[in-house]
XYZ file of C-alpha atoms in Angstrom:
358
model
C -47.578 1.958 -164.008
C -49.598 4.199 -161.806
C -53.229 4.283 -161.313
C -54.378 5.625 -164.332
C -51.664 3.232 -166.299
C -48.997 5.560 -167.079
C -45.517 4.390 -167.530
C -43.288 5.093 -164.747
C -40.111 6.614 -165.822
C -37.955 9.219 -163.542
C -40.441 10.773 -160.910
C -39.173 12.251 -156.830
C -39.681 8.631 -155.575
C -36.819 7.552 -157.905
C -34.487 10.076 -157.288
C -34.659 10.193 -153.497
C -34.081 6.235 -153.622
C -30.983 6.781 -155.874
C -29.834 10.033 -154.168
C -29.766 8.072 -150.674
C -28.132 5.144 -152.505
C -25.416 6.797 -153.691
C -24.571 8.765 -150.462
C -24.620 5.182 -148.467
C -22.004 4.028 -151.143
C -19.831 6.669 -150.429
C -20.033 7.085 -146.967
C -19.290 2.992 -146.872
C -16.309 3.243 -149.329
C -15.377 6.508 -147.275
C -15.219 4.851 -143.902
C -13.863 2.148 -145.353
C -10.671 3.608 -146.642
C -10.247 6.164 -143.053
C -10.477 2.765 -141.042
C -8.178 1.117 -143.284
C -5.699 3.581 -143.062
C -6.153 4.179 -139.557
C -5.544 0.667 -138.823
C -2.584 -0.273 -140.873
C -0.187 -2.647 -139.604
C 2.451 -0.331 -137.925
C 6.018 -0.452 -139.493
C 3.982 -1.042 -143.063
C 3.705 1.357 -145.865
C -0.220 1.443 -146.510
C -1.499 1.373 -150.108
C -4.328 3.090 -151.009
C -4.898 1.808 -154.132
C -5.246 -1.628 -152.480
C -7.597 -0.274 -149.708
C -9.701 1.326 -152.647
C -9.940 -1.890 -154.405
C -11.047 -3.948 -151.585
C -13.472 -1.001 -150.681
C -15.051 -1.452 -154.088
C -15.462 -4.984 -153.828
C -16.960 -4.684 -150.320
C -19.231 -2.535 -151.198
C -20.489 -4.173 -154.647
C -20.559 -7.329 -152.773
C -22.625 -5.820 -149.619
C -25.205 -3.980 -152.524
C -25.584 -7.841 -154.411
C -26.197 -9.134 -150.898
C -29.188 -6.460 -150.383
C -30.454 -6.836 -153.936
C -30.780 -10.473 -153.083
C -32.772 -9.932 -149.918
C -35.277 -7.175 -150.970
C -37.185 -10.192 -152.710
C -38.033 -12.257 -149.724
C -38.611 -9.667 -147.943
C -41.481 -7.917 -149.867
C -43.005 -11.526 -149.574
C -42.560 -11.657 -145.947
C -43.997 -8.028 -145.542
C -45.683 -5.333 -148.583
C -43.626 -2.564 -146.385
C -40.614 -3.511 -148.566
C -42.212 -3.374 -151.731
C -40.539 0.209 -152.380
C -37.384 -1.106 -152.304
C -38.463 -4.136 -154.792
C -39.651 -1.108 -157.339
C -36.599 0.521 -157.560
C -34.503 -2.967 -157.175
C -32.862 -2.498 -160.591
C -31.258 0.898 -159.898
C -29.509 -1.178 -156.727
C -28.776 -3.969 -159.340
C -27.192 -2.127 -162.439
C -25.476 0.358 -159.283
C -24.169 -3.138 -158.171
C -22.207 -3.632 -161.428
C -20.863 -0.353 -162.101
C -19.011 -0.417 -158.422
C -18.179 -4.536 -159.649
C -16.454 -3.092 -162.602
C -14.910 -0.267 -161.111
C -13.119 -2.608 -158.469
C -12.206 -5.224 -161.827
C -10.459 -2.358 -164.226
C -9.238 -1.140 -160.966
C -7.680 -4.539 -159.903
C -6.393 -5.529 -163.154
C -4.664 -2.631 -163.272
C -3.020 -2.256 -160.053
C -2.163 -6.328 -160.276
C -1.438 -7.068 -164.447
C -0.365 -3.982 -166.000
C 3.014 -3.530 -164.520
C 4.400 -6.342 -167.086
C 4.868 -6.720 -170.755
C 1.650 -9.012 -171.292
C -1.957 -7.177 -171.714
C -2.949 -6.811 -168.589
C -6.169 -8.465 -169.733
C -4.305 -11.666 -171.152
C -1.696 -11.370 -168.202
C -4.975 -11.843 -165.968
C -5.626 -15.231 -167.319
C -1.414 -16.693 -167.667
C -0.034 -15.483 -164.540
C -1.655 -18.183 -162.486
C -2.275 -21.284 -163.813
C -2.749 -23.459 -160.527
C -6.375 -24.315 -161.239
C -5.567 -27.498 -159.440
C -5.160 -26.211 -156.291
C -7.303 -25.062 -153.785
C -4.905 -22.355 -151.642
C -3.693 -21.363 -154.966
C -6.609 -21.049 -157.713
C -6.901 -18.220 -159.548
C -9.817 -16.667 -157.866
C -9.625 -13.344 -160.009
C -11.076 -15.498 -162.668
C -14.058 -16.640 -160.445
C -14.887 -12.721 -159.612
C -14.623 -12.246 -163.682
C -16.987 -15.117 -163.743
C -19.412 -13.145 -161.446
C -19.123 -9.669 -163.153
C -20.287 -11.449 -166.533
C -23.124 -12.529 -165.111
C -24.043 -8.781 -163.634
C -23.392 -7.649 -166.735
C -25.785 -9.304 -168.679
C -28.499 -8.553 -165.769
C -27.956 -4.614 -166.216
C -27.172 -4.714 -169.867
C -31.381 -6.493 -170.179
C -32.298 -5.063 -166.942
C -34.585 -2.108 -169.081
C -38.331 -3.544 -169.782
C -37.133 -3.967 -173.656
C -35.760 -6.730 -173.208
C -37.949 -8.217 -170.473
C -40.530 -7.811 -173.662
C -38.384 -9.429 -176.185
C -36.651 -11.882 -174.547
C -40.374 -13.415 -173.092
C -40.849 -13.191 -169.025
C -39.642 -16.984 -168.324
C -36.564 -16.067 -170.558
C -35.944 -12.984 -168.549
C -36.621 -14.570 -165.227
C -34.864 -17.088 -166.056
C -31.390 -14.884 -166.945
C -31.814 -13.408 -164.007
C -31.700 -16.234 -161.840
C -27.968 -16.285 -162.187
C -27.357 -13.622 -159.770
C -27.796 -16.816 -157.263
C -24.872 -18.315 -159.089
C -22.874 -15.123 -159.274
C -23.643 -14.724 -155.575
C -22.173 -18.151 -155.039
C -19.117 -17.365 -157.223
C -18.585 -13.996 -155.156
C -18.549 -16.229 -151.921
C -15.826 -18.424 -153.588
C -13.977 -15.392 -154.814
C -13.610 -13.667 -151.411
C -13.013 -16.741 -149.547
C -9.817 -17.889 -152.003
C -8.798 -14.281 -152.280
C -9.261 -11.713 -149.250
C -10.263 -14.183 -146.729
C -7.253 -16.661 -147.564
C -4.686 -14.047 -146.649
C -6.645 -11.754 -144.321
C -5.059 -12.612 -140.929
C -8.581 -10.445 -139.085
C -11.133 -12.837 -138.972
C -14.032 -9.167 -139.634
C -13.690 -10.695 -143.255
C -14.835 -13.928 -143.015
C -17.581 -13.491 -140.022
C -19.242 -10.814 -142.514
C -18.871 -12.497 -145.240
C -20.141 -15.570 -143.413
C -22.891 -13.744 -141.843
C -24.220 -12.136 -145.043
C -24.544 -15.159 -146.491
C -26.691 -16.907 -143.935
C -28.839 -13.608 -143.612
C -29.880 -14.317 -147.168
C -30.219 -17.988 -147.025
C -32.682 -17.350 -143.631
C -34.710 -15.314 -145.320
C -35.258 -16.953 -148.662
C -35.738 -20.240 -146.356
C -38.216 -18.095 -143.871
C -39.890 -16.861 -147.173
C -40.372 -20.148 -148.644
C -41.476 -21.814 -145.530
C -44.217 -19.338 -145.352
C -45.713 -19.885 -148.669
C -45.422 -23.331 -148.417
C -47.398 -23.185 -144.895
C -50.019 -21.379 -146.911
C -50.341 -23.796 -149.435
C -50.751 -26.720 -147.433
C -53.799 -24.572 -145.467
C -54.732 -23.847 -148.698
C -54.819 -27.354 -150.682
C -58.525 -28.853 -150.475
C -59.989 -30.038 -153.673
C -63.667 -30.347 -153.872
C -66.248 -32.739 -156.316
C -65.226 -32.935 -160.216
C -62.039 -31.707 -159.005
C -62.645 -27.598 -158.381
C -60.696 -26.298 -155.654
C -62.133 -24.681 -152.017
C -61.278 -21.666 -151.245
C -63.295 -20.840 -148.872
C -66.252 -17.766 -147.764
C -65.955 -14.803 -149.395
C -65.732 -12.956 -146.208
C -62.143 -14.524 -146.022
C -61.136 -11.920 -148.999
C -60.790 -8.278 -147.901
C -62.372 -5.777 -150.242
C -60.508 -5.381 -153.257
C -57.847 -7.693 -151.954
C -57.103 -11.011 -152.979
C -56.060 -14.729 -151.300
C -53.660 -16.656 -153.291
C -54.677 -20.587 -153.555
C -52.277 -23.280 -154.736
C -53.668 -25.467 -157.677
C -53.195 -29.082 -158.687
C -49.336 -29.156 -160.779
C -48.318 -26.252 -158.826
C -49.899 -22.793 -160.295
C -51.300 -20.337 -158.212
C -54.885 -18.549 -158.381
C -55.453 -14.910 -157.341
C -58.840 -14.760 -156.316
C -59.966 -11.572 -155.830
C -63.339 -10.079 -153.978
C -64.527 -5.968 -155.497
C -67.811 -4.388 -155.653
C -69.789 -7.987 -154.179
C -68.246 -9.893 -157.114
C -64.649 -13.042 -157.121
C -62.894 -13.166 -159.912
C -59.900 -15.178 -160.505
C -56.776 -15.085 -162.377
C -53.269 -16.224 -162.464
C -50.826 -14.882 -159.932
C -48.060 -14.552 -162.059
C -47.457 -10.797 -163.556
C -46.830 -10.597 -167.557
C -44.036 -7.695 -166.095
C -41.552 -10.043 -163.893
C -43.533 -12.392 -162.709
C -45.159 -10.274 -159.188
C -47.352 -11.927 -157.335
C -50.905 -10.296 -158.560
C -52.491 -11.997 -155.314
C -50.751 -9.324 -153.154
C -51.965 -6.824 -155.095
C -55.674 -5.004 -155.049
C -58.392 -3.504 -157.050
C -57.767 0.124 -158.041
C -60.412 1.766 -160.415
C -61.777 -1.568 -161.499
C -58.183 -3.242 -162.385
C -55.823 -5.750 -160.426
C -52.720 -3.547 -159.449
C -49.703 -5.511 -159.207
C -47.775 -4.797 -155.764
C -44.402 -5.252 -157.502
C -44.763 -2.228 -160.496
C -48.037 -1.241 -161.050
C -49.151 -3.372 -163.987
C -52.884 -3.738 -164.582
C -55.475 -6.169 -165.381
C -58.922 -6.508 -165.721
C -60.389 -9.190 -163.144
C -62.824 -10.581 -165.647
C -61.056 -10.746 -168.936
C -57.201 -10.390 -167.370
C -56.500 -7.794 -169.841
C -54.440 -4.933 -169.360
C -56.140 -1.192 -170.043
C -55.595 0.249 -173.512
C -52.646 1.141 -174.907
C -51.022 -1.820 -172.856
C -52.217 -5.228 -174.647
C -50.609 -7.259 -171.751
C -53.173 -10.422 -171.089
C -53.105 -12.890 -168.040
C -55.103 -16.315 -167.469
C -58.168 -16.301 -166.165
C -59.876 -19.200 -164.218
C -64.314 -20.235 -163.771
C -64.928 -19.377 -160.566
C -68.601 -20.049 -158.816
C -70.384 -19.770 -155.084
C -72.325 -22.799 -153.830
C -73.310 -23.134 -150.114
C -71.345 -19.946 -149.363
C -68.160 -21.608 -150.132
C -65.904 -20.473 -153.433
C -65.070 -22.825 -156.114
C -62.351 -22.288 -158.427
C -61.812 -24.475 -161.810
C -58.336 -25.519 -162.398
C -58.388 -25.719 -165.690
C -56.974 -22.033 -166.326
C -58.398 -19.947 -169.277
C -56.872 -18.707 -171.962
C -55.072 -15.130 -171.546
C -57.694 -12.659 -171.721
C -60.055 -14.845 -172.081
C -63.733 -13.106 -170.315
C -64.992 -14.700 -167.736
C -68.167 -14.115 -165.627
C -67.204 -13.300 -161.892
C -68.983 -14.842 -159.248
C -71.928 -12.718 -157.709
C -71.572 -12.852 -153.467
C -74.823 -13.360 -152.386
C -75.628 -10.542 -149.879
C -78.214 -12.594 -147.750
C -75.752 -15.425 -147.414
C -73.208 -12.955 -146.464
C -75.243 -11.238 -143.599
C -76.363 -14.556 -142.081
C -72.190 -15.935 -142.227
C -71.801 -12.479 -140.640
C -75.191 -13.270 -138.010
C -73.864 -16.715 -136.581
C-alpha cells in the first residue's frame, strides 16, 4: 500500500531488488562451479553435473538462511525493512533454485535404473535405522514440501482466505524446514566432505540466525519488562506523552501478553493493537501518514480512532480506551472490538509546556 492506499504490485523498487537478486545467484552458483573445478582432487575426473547440484543446494540453502534473518533484523533496526517488503520474492526465488537442485539430483542419482526415478528415490535406501546411513534425500524432500506450500500461498489471496493466524501459522514451518535442511546437509554433503568449508558454514549460518532471533527477542523482552506497570482498576502506564515522537508510536506489553500501539498525531494518543490484519507487522513501528497508521512492514493503513482501513480496503484492527490524568497515559486493557471508534486522548498543551519547563 502506498500513501494514498494503492496496492503495490510491480513498481522500480521491485525490480531493482529482483534484478540484483538474481545476478548474486548467479555470480554465487558461477564462482561456485570455477572454484570447484579449479580445485578438483588431482588424478580425479570432475563432474559437473555434481558440482551444479551442490551449487544449487548451496545457494537455495544460503537464500533460506537470509530469508530467515531479514525478520529479526527489521526488528533490531527499520533500515532493513526494504528487504522485509520484498521478502517473498527471496522466498518463492528460494524454492525454484530448491527444486531445480531436487529434479536435478534425482536425475543425476535415480534415473540411470529401471525403477521411476521418483519411486527409485524412496527404495534404494532403506537404512532409516541408521544414522551414517539414513536416507537424507528424503529429509531435503521433506524440506522442499514445506517451501512449496510457502510460495504456492505466498500471494495475499491466500493470506485473505486462509485467515492471518492460519497463514502465519503455515509459514512458521520454514523454521522446521530450516532444521530439516541442517539435517540434510549434515547426513549428506558434510558426512562425506573430507574439507571441513562445509560444515564451518553450514555451522556458522546457523548460529548467525539463532543470534539474531535470540538478540531480537531479548530486546523486546527488555522492553517489556521497562514497559510492564499497571496502574488503579487495572489500566496500564505508559507514560508522558512527550515519550511518543510525533506521529510515532511506543509499543506497551498488556496483561496475557498482547501488545498496544499507542500512538501521539496532531496533540491527540490513540491506541490500537500492534498486530497488522496483512502478516501480522508490528503497527507500533509504524507512523501517521495523512491521518492513518502506516504499517512499516507493507504499507497497510488504519485509522487511529476507529482502526479501520481507508475505503475500498475494509481491513479493521482493535482499538483500546485510552485517557491522560496527571500527565501520565492510561491505556484500558480490555481491547475494543475491530473498528470499533474510540475517542483519542486530547494532550493537554499547558501540561506539556510545564513537563517541557522543569
Amino acid at each position: 500500500m502506498g500513501h494514498q492506499y494503492q496496492a503495490v504490485q510491480w513498481n522500480k523498487n521491485k525490480v531493482v531488488y529482483d534484478l540484483y537478486m538474481i545476478i548474486s545467484l548467479v555470480v554465487f552458483i558461477g564462482l561456485f562451479m570455477v572454484i570447484g573445478l579449479k580445485t578438483y582432487p588431482s588424478g580425479h575426473t570432475a563432474e559437473p553435473v555434481g558440482l551444479m547440484i551442490r551449487a544449487l543446494g548451496s545457494a537455495a540453502f544460503s537464500m533460506l538462511t537470509i530469508v530467515l534473518m531479514i525478520g529479526p533484523l527489521a526488528r533490531l533496526s527499520p533500515r532493513f525493512n526494504p528487504f522485509l517488503y520484498n521478502r517473498r520474492h527471496l522466498g518463492v526465488t528460494t524454492f525454484l533454485v530448491s527444486f531445480l537442485h531436487f529434479v536435478l539430483a534425482l536425475m543425476w542419482y535415480h534415473a540411470a535404473g529401471p525403477l521411476n526415478p521418483f519411486v527409485s528415490l524412496f527404495v534404494s535406501n532403506p537404512l532409516y535405522d541408521s544414522i551414517p546411513g539414513f536416507p537424507f534425500e528424503i529429509l531435503g524432500l521433506a524440506a522442499l514440501i514445506v517451501l512449496f506450500l510457502m510460495a504456492a500461498t505466498s500471494h495475499d489471496f491466500w493470506l485473505n482466505n486462509l485467515s492471518a493466524p492460519v497463514w502465519k501459522a503455515l509459514h512458521m514451518l520454514i523454521y522446521p524446514a530450516y532444521a530439516i535442511l541442517i539435517l540434510h546437509i549434515t547426513l549428506g554433503a558434510l558426512y562425506t566432505e573430507k574439507s571441513i568449508v562445509y560444515a564451518v558454514l553450514t555451522l556458522g549460518a546457523f548460529g548467525l540466525v539463532a543470534m539474531l532471533h535470540l538478540t531480537a527477542g531479548f530486546r523486546e523482552w527488555r522492553t517489556d519488562s521497562g514497559l510492564r506497570h499497571l496502574k488503579k482498576k487495572g489500566w496500564v502506564e505508559i507514560g508522558s506523552p512527550l515519550d511518543i515522537p510525533e506521529k510515532r508510536a511506543v509499543i506497551a506489553p498488556l496483561p496475557g501478553g498482547e501488545r498496544v500501539a499507542v500512538f501521539r498525531y496532531d496533540g491527540k494518543i490513540a491506541a490500537i493493537t500492534n498486530v497488522c490484519r496483512h502478516q501480522n507487522g508490528p503497527l507500533g513501528e509504524g507512523r501517521v501518514i495523512d491521518s492513518c497508521i502506516v504499517c512499516p512492514w507493507h504499507g497497510w493503513q488504519y485509522s487511529p480512532e476507529d482502526g479501520i482501513s481507508p475505503p475500498p480496503f475494509t481491513e479493521k484492527v482493535a482499538t483500546y480506551n485510552v485517557r491522560i490524568e496527571n500527565g501520565v497515559i492510561l491505556i484500558d486493557p480490555k481491547a475494543n472490538k475491530p473498528g470499533a471508534r474510540v475517542e483519542p486522548a486530547i494532550i493537554d498543551p499547558v501540561s506539556i509546556d510545564e513537563e517541557l519547563a522543569s
